[in-house]
């Protein structure tokens, strides 16, 4: 029987690199409700959640959004959204 009283020693931290931080927050209509979508600098999607959540208010505090995500750089990232939804989207560039 061990002398550690059943509490295991946590393993050493791995040397794996951290995930890249999200660079863009896009608030966009999704056929009814507005959703918040997080993207990396490469426009790769990271997360999607309700735009009315408290986290959105915290992330956007003091930031001014760009209106519209209808440029070619957003074509692949927002391909499931209509042209009208993309034109009305608010794009926040997050401080990294």
Short mmCIF file of N, CA, C and O in Angstrom, two decimals:
data_model
loop_
_atom_site.label_atom_id
_atom_site.label_comp_id
_atom_site.label_asym_id
_atom_site.label_seq_id
_atom_site.Cartn_x
_atom_site.Cartn_y
_atom_site.Cartn_z
N UNK A 1 0.85 -1.19 0.00
CA UNK A 1 0.00 0.00 0.00
C UNK A 1 0.89 1.24 0.00
O UNK A 1 1.86 1.32 0.73
N UNK A 2 0.54 2.22 -0.80
CA UNK A 2 1.33 3.44 -0.90
C UNK A 2 1.14 4.34 0.30
O UNK A 2 0.19 4.21 1.08
N UNK A 3 2.01 5.31 0.42
CA UNK A 3 1.96 6.24 1.54
C UNK A 3 1.38 7.60 1.14
O UNK A 3 1.57 8.58 1.84
N UNK A 4 0.69 7.66 0.02
CA UNK A 4 0.17 8.94 -0.46
C UNK A 4 -1.30 9.15 -0.12
O UNK A 4 -1.91 10.09 -0.58
N UNK A 5 -1.88 8.28 0.67
CA UNK A 5 -3.26 8.41 1.15
C UNK A 5 -4.28 8.54 0.01
O UNK A 5 -5.28 9.21 0.14
N UNK A 6 -3.99 7.95 -1.11
CA UNK A 6 -4.93 7.92 -2.22
C UNK A 6 -4.93 9.14 -3.11
O UNK A 6 -5.72 9.23 -4.02
N UNK A 7 -4.06 10.10 -2.85
CA UNK A 7 -4.02 11.30 -3.68
C UNK A 7 -2.87 11.14 -4.67
O UNK A 7 -1.71 11.09 -4.28
N UNK A 8 -3.20 11.06 -5.92
CA UNK A 8 -2.18 10.86 -6.94
C UNK A 8 -1.43 12.16 -7.22
O UNK A 8 -2.01 13.25 -7.18
N UNK A 9 -0.17 12.02 -7.51
CA UNK A 9 0.64 13.17 -7.89
C UNK A 9 0.29 13.52 -9.34
O UNK A 9 0.29 12.64 -10.20
N UNK A 10 -0.04 14.80 -9.61
CA UNK A 10 -0.39 15.14 -10.99
C UNK A 10 0.81 14.97 -11.91
O UNK A 10 1.95 15.18 -11.50
N UNK A 11 0.56 14.61 -13.16
CA UNK A 11 1.68 14.43 -14.10
C UNK A 11 2.31 15.78 -14.44
O UNK A 11 1.69 16.83 -14.30
N UNK A 12 3.52 15.72 -14.92
CA UNK A 12 4.22 16.94 -15.35
C UNK A 12 3.51 17.53 -16.56
O UNK A 12 2.91 16.80 -17.36
N UNK A 13 3.59 18.83 -16.68
CA UNK A 13 2.97 19.49 -17.82
C UNK A 13 3.70 19.13 -19.10
O UNK A 13 4.92 19.05 -19.13
N UNK A 14 2.94 18.91 -20.14
CA UNK A 14 3.54 18.60 -21.43
C UNK A 14 4.11 19.85 -22.08
O UNK A 14 3.74 20.97 -21.74
N UNK A 15 4.97 19.66 -23.00
CA UNK A 15 5.58 20.78 -23.69
C UNK A 15 4.84 21.19 -24.95
O UNK A 15 5.41 21.85 -25.81
N UNK A 16 3.59 20.78 -25.07
CA UNK A 16 2.82 21.10 -26.28
C UNK A 16 2.58 22.60 -26.36
O UNK A 16 2.35 23.26 -25.35
N UNK A 17 2.63 23.16 -27.56
CA UNK A 17 2.39 24.60 -27.71
C UNK A 17 0.93 24.94 -27.41
O UNK A 17 0.03 24.10 -27.59
N UNK A 18 0.71 26.15 -26.96
CA UNK A 18 -0.66 26.61 -26.70
C UNK A 18 -1.38 26.84 -28.02
O UNK A 18 -0.77 27.11 -29.05
N UNK A 19 -2.69 26.76 -27.95
CA UNK A 19 -3.50 27.05 -29.13
C UNK A 19 -3.43 28.54 -29.43
O UNK A 19 -3.35 29.37 -28.52
N UNK A 20 -3.48 28.89 -30.68
CA UNK A 20 -3.43 30.31 -31.07
C UNK A 20 -4.67 31.02 -30.53
O UNK A 20 -5.76 30.45 -30.48
N UNK A 21 -4.52 32.29 -30.13
CA UNK A 21 -5.67 33.03 -29.60
C UNK A 21 -6.63 33.43 -30.71
O UNK A 21 -6.23 33.62 -31.86
N UNK A 22 -7.90 33.57 -30.35
CA UNK A 22 -8.91 34.04 -31.30
C UNK A 22 -8.62 35.49 -31.64
O UNK A 22 -8.25 36.29 -30.78
N UNK A 23 -8.75 35.85 -32.89
CA UNK A 23 -8.44 37.20 -33.36
C UNK A 23 -9.69 38.00 -33.72
O UNK A 23 -9.72 39.21 -33.60
N UNK A 24 -10.73 37.31 -34.20
CA UNK A 24 -11.95 37.99 -34.64
C UNK A 24 -13.17 37.42 -33.93
O UNK A 24 -13.29 36.22 -33.73
N UNK A 25 -14.09 38.32 -33.59
CA UNK A 25 -15.39 37.95 -33.06
C UNK A 25 -16.41 38.52 -34.03
O UNK A 25 -16.44 39.74 -34.28
N UNK A 26 -17.23 37.66 -34.61
CA UNK A 26 -18.23 38.08 -35.58
C UNK A 26 -19.61 37.85 -35.00
O UNK A 26 -19.94 36.73 -34.59
N UNK A 27 -20.41 38.91 -34.92
CA UNK A 27 -21.80 38.80 -34.50
C UNK A 27 -22.63 38.80 -35.78
O UNK A 27 -22.61 39.77 -36.55
N UNK A 28 -23.34 37.70 -36.00
CA UNK A 28 -24.04 37.53 -37.27
C UNK A 28 -25.38 36.84 -37.04
O UNK A 28 -25.49 35.96 -36.18
N UNK A 29 -26.37 37.25 -37.82
CA UNK A 29 -27.69 36.62 -37.76
C UNK A 29 -27.58 35.23 -38.37
O UNK A 29 -26.93 35.04 -39.40
N UNK A 30 -28.19 34.27 -37.72
CA UNK A 30 -28.14 32.89 -38.21
C UNK A 30 -29.55 32.40 -38.51
O UNK A 30 -30.02 31.41 -37.96
N UNK A 31 -30.24 33.11 -39.36
CA UNK A 31 -31.59 32.72 -39.73
C UNK A 31 -32.58 32.90 -38.59
O UNK A 31 -33.54 32.16 -38.46
N UNK A 32 -32.36 33.87 -37.75
CA UNK A 32 -33.21 34.13 -36.60
C UNK A 32 -32.39 34.68 -35.46
O UNK A 32 -32.23 35.88 -35.33
N UNK A 33 -31.83 33.80 -34.63
CA UNK A 33 -31.02 34.30 -33.51
C UNK A 33 -29.65 34.81 -33.98
O UNK A 33 -29.11 34.34 -34.98
N UNK A 34 -29.12 35.75 -33.25
CA UNK A 34 -27.79 36.25 -33.55
C UNK A 34 -26.78 35.40 -32.79
O UNK A 34 -26.95 35.13 -31.61
N UNK A 35 -25.74 34.99 -33.49
CA UNK A 35 -24.70 34.17 -32.87
C UNK A 35 -23.38 34.92 -32.89
O UNK A 35 -23.16 35.81 -33.71
N UNK A 36 -22.53 34.57 -31.96
CA UNK A 36 -21.17 35.09 -31.90
C UNK A 36 -20.25 33.97 -32.35
O UNK A 36 -20.34 32.84 -31.86
N UNK A 37 -19.40 34.27 -33.31
CA UNK A 37 -18.46 33.27 -33.83
C UNK A 37 -17.04 33.79 -33.66
O UNK A 37 -16.75 34.92 -34.03
N UNK A 38 -16.19 32.96 -33.09
CA UNK A 38 -14.79 33.31 -32.89
C UNK A 38 -13.94 32.67 -33.99
O UNK A 38 -14.16 31.51 -34.35
N UNK A 39 -12.97 33.44 -34.50
CA UNK A 39 -12.09 32.96 -35.56
C UNK A 39 -10.64 33.29 -35.22
O UNK A 39 -10.35 34.31 -34.59
N UNK A 40 -9.74 32.43 -35.69
CA UNK A 40 -8.32 32.71 -35.60
C UNK A 40 -7.96 33.77 -36.64
O UNK A 40 -8.79 34.13 -37.48
N UNK A 41 -6.72 34.23 -36.63
CA UNK A 41 -6.27 35.23 -37.61
C UNK A 41 -6.38 34.69 -39.03
O UNK A 41 -6.54 35.45 -39.99
N UNK A 42 -6.34 33.36 -39.18
CA UNK A 42 -6.45 32.72 -40.49
C UNK A 42 -7.91 32.53 -40.93
O UNK A 42 -8.16 31.90 -41.94
N UNK A 43 -8.83 33.04 -40.15
CA UNK A 43 -10.29 32.91 -40.37
C UNK A 43 -10.78 31.49 -40.15
O UNK A 43 -11.84 31.10 -40.62
N UNK A 44 -10.02 30.69 -39.43
CA UNK A 44 -10.44 29.33 -39.07
C UNK A 44 -11.38 29.44 -37.87
O UNK A 44 -11.05 30.10 -36.88
N UNK A 45 -12.55 28.80 -37.92
CA UNK A 45 -13.49 28.91 -36.81
C UNK A 45 -12.98 28.22 -35.56
O UNK A 45 -12.34 27.17 -35.62
N UNK A 46 -13.27 28.85 -34.41
CA UNK A 46 -12.83 28.32 -33.12
C UNK A 46 -14.04 27.94 -32.26
O UNK A 46 -14.07 26.89 -31.66
N UNK A 47 -15.04 28.84 -32.21
CA UNK A 47 -16.20 28.59 -31.35
C UNK A 47 -17.40 29.37 -31.87
O UNK A 47 -17.27 30.33 -32.62
N UNK A 48 -18.58 28.92 -31.44
CA UNK A 48 -19.83 29.59 -31.77
C UNK A 48 -20.74 29.52 -30.56
O UNK A 48 -20.88 28.46 -29.96
N UNK A 49 -21.34 30.67 -30.19
CA UNK A 49 -22.22 30.70 -29.03
C UNK A 49 -23.22 31.84 -29.17
O UNK A 49 -23.13 32.63 -30.11
N UNK A 50 -24.15 31.94 -28.24
CA UNK A 50 -25.21 32.94 -28.28
C UNK A 50 -24.62 34.35 -28.13
O UNK A 50 -23.84 34.60 -27.22
N UNK A 51 -24.99 35.24 -29.01
CA UNK A 51 -24.46 36.60 -28.99
C UNK A 51 -24.97 37.40 -27.80
O UNK A 51 -24.41 38.44 -27.47
N UNK A 52 -25.99 36.94 -27.12
CA UNK A 52 -26.53 37.64 -25.97
C UNK A 52 -25.84 37.27 -24.66
O UNK A 52 -26.21 37.77 -23.61
N UNK A 53 -24.82 36.45 -24.74
CA UNK A 53 -24.15 36.01 -23.51
C UNK A 53 -23.28 37.12 -22.93
O UNK A 53 -22.84 38.03 -23.62
N UNK A 54 -23.02 37.01 -21.65
CA UNK A 54 -22.21 38.00 -20.94
C UNK A 54 -20.78 38.07 -21.49
O UNK A 54 -20.15 39.13 -21.50
N UNK A 55 -20.27 36.95 -21.96
CA UNK A 55 -18.91 36.90 -22.48
C UNK A 55 -18.73 37.85 -23.67
O UNK A 55 -17.68 38.46 -23.84
N UNK A 56 -19.76 37.97 -24.50
CA UNK A 56 -19.68 38.86 -25.66
C UNK A 56 -19.54 40.30 -25.19
O UNK A 56 -18.71 41.06 -25.72
N UNK A 57 -20.30 40.69 -24.19
CA UNK A 57 -20.20 42.06 -23.66
C UNK A 57 -18.81 42.33 -23.11
O UNK A 57 -18.25 43.41 -23.31
N UNK A 58 -18.23 41.36 -22.45
CA UNK A 58 -16.89 41.53 -21.88
C UNK A 58 -15.85 41.62 -23.00
O UNK A 58 -14.96 42.48 -22.96
N UNK A 59 -15.94 40.76 -24.00
CA UNK A 59 -14.95 40.75 -25.08
C UNK A 59 -15.00 42.01 -25.94
O UNK A 59 -13.98 42.43 -26.48
N UNK A 60 -16.18 42.60 -26.09
CA UNK A 60 -16.33 43.74 -27.00
C UNK A 60 -16.26 45.09 -26.29
O UNK A 60 -16.32 46.11 -26.96
N UNK A 61 -16.10 45.09 -24.99
CA UNK A 61 -16.06 46.34 -24.24
C UNK A 61 -14.92 47.23 -24.74
O UNK A 61 -13.77 46.82 -24.80
N UNK A 62 -15.27 48.42 -25.17
CA UNK A 62 -14.30 49.38 -25.66
C UNK A 62 -13.86 49.19 -27.10
O UNK A 62 -13.06 49.97 -27.62
N UNK A 63 -14.38 48.18 -27.79
CA UNK A 63 -14.01 47.93 -29.18
C UNK A 63 -15.09 48.46 -30.12
O UNK A 63 -16.27 48.43 -29.80
N UNK A 64 -14.67 48.91 -31.28
CA UNK A 64 -15.61 49.40 -32.30
C UNK A 64 -15.62 48.37 -33.43
O UNK A 64 -14.58 48.04 -33.98
N UNK A 65 -16.81 47.86 -33.78
CA UNK A 65 -16.85 46.83 -34.82
C UNK A 65 -16.78 47.43 -36.22
O UNK A 65 -17.16 48.57 -36.46
N UNK A 66 -16.29 46.62 -37.13
CA UNK A 66 -16.38 46.93 -38.55
C UNK A 66 -17.71 46.36 -39.03
O UNK A 66 -18.12 45.28 -38.60
N UNK A 67 -18.41 47.07 -39.88
CA UNK A 67 -19.71 46.62 -40.37
C UNK A 67 -19.51 45.79 -41.62
O UNK A 67 -18.87 46.21 -42.56
N UNK A 68 -20.03 44.58 -41.59
CA UNK A 68 -20.00 43.71 -42.75
C UNK A 68 -18.82 42.76 -42.78
O UNK A 68 -17.70 43.12 -42.44
N UNK A 69 -19.11 41.53 -43.15
CA UNK A 69 -18.09 40.49 -43.34
C UNK A 69 -18.29 39.91 -44.73
O UNK A 69 -18.36 38.71 -44.92
N UNK A 70 -18.39 40.81 -45.71
CA UNK A 70 -18.69 40.36 -47.06
C UNK A 70 -17.48 40.40 -47.98
O UNK A 70 -17.60 40.20 -49.19
N UNK A 71 -16.30 40.62 -47.42
CA UNK A 71 -15.08 40.60 -48.22
C UNK A 71 -14.67 39.18 -48.56
O UNK A 71 -15.13 38.21 -47.95
N UNK A 72 -13.81 39.01 -49.56
CA UNK A 72 -13.40 37.67 -49.98
C UNK A 72 -12.68 36.87 -48.90
O UNK A 72 -12.71 35.65 -48.91
N UNK A 73 -12.06 37.56 -47.94
CA UNK A 73 -11.37 36.86 -46.86
C UNK A 73 -12.33 36.10 -45.95
O UNK A 73 -11.94 35.18 -45.24
N UNK A 74 -13.62 36.46 -45.98
CA UNK A 74 -14.63 35.81 -45.15
C UNK A 74 -15.44 34.77 -45.92
O UNK A 74 -16.31 34.12 -45.35
N UNK A 75 -15.22 34.61 -47.21
CA UNK A 75 -16.03 33.70 -48.03
C UNK A 75 -16.08 32.29 -47.45
O UNK A 75 -17.15 31.71 -47.30
N UNK A 76 -14.95 31.72 -47.18
CA UNK A 76 -14.92 30.34 -46.70
C UNK A 76 -15.43 30.22 -45.25
O UNK A 76 -16.17 29.31 -44.91
N UNK A 77 -15.04 31.17 -44.40
CA UNK A 77 -15.41 31.12 -42.99
C UNK A 77 -16.91 31.26 -42.77
O UNK A 77 -17.47 30.65 -41.86
N UNK A 78 -17.56 32.05 -43.59
CA UNK A 78 -18.99 32.33 -43.41
C UNK A 78 -19.83 31.82 -44.57
O UNK A 78 -20.89 32.37 -44.88
N UNK A 79 -19.40 30.75 -45.20
CA UNK A 79 -20.09 30.25 -46.39
C UNK A 79 -21.52 29.79 -46.14
O UNK A 79 -22.31 29.74 -47.05
N UNK A 80 -21.89 29.50 -44.92
CA UNK A 80 -23.26 29.07 -44.62
C UNK A 80 -24.22 30.22 -44.41
O UNK A 80 -25.41 29.99 -44.18
N UNK A 81 -23.75 31.45 -44.48
CA UNK A 81 -24.59 32.62 -44.25
C UNK A 81 -24.90 33.32 -45.56
O UNK A 81 -24.10 33.30 -46.50
N UNK A 82 -26.06 33.94 -45.61
CA UNK A 82 -26.47 34.65 -46.82
C UNK A 82 -25.68 35.95 -46.97
O UNK A 82 -25.05 36.44 -46.02
N UNK A 83 -25.77 36.54 -48.15
CA UNK A 83 -25.09 37.81 -48.42
C UNK A 83 -25.63 38.92 -47.52
O UNK A 83 -24.87 39.76 -47.04
N UNK A 84 -26.94 38.91 -47.27
CA UNK A 84 -27.54 39.92 -46.39
C UNK A 84 -27.05 39.77 -44.95
O UNK A 84 -26.77 40.75 -44.28
N UNK A 85 -26.97 38.52 -44.47
CA UNK A 85 -26.47 38.28 -43.11
C UNK A 85 -25.02 38.73 -42.99
O UNK A 85 -24.64 39.35 -41.99
N UNK A 86 -24.22 38.43 -43.98
CA UNK A 86 -22.81 38.82 -43.96
C UNK A 86 -22.65 40.33 -44.02
O UNK A 86 -21.79 40.90 -43.36
N UNK A 87 -23.47 41.00 -44.81
CA UNK A 87 -23.38 42.45 -44.93
C UNK A 87 -23.76 43.15 -43.63
O UNK A 87 -23.23 44.22 -43.30
N UNK A 88 -24.66 42.56 -42.87
CA UNK A 88 -25.11 43.15 -41.61
C UNK A 88 -24.27 42.71 -40.41
O UNK A 88 -24.48 43.21 -39.30
N UNK A 89 -23.34 41.83 -40.59
CA UNK A 89 -22.53 41.31 -39.48
C UNK A 89 -21.65 42.40 -38.87
O UNK A 89 -21.26 43.37 -39.55
N UNK A 90 -21.34 42.23 -37.60
CA UNK A 90 -20.40 43.11 -36.90
C UNK A 90 -19.14 42.32 -36.64
O UNK A 90 -19.19 41.23 -36.06
N UNK A 91 -17.99 42.84 -37.08
CA UNK A 91 -16.72 42.13 -36.93
C UNK A 91 -15.85 42.92 -35.96
O UNK A 91 -15.50 44.07 -36.21
N UNK A 92 -15.52 42.28 -34.85
CA UNK A 92 -14.63 42.86 -33.85
C UNK A 92 -13.26 42.23 -34.00
O UNK A 92 -13.14 41.01 -34.08
N UNK A 93 -12.24 43.05 -34.00
CA UNK A 93 -10.87 42.56 -33.99
C UNK A 93 -10.43 42.58 -32.53
O UNK A 93 -10.36 43.66 -31.91
N UNK A 94 -10.17 41.41 -31.98
CA UNK A 94 -9.86 41.29 -30.55
C UNK A 94 -8.40 41.63 -30.28
O UNK A 94 -7.52 41.38 -31.10
N UNK A 95 -8.17 42.21 -29.12
CA UNK A 95 -6.81 42.51 -28.68
C UNK A 95 -6.13 41.21 -28.33
O UNK A 95 -6.64 40.42 -27.55
N UNK A 96 -4.99 40.99 -28.94
CA UNK A 96 -4.26 39.74 -28.67
C UNK A 96 -2.95 40.09 -28.01
O UNK A 96 -2.26 40.99 -28.35
#
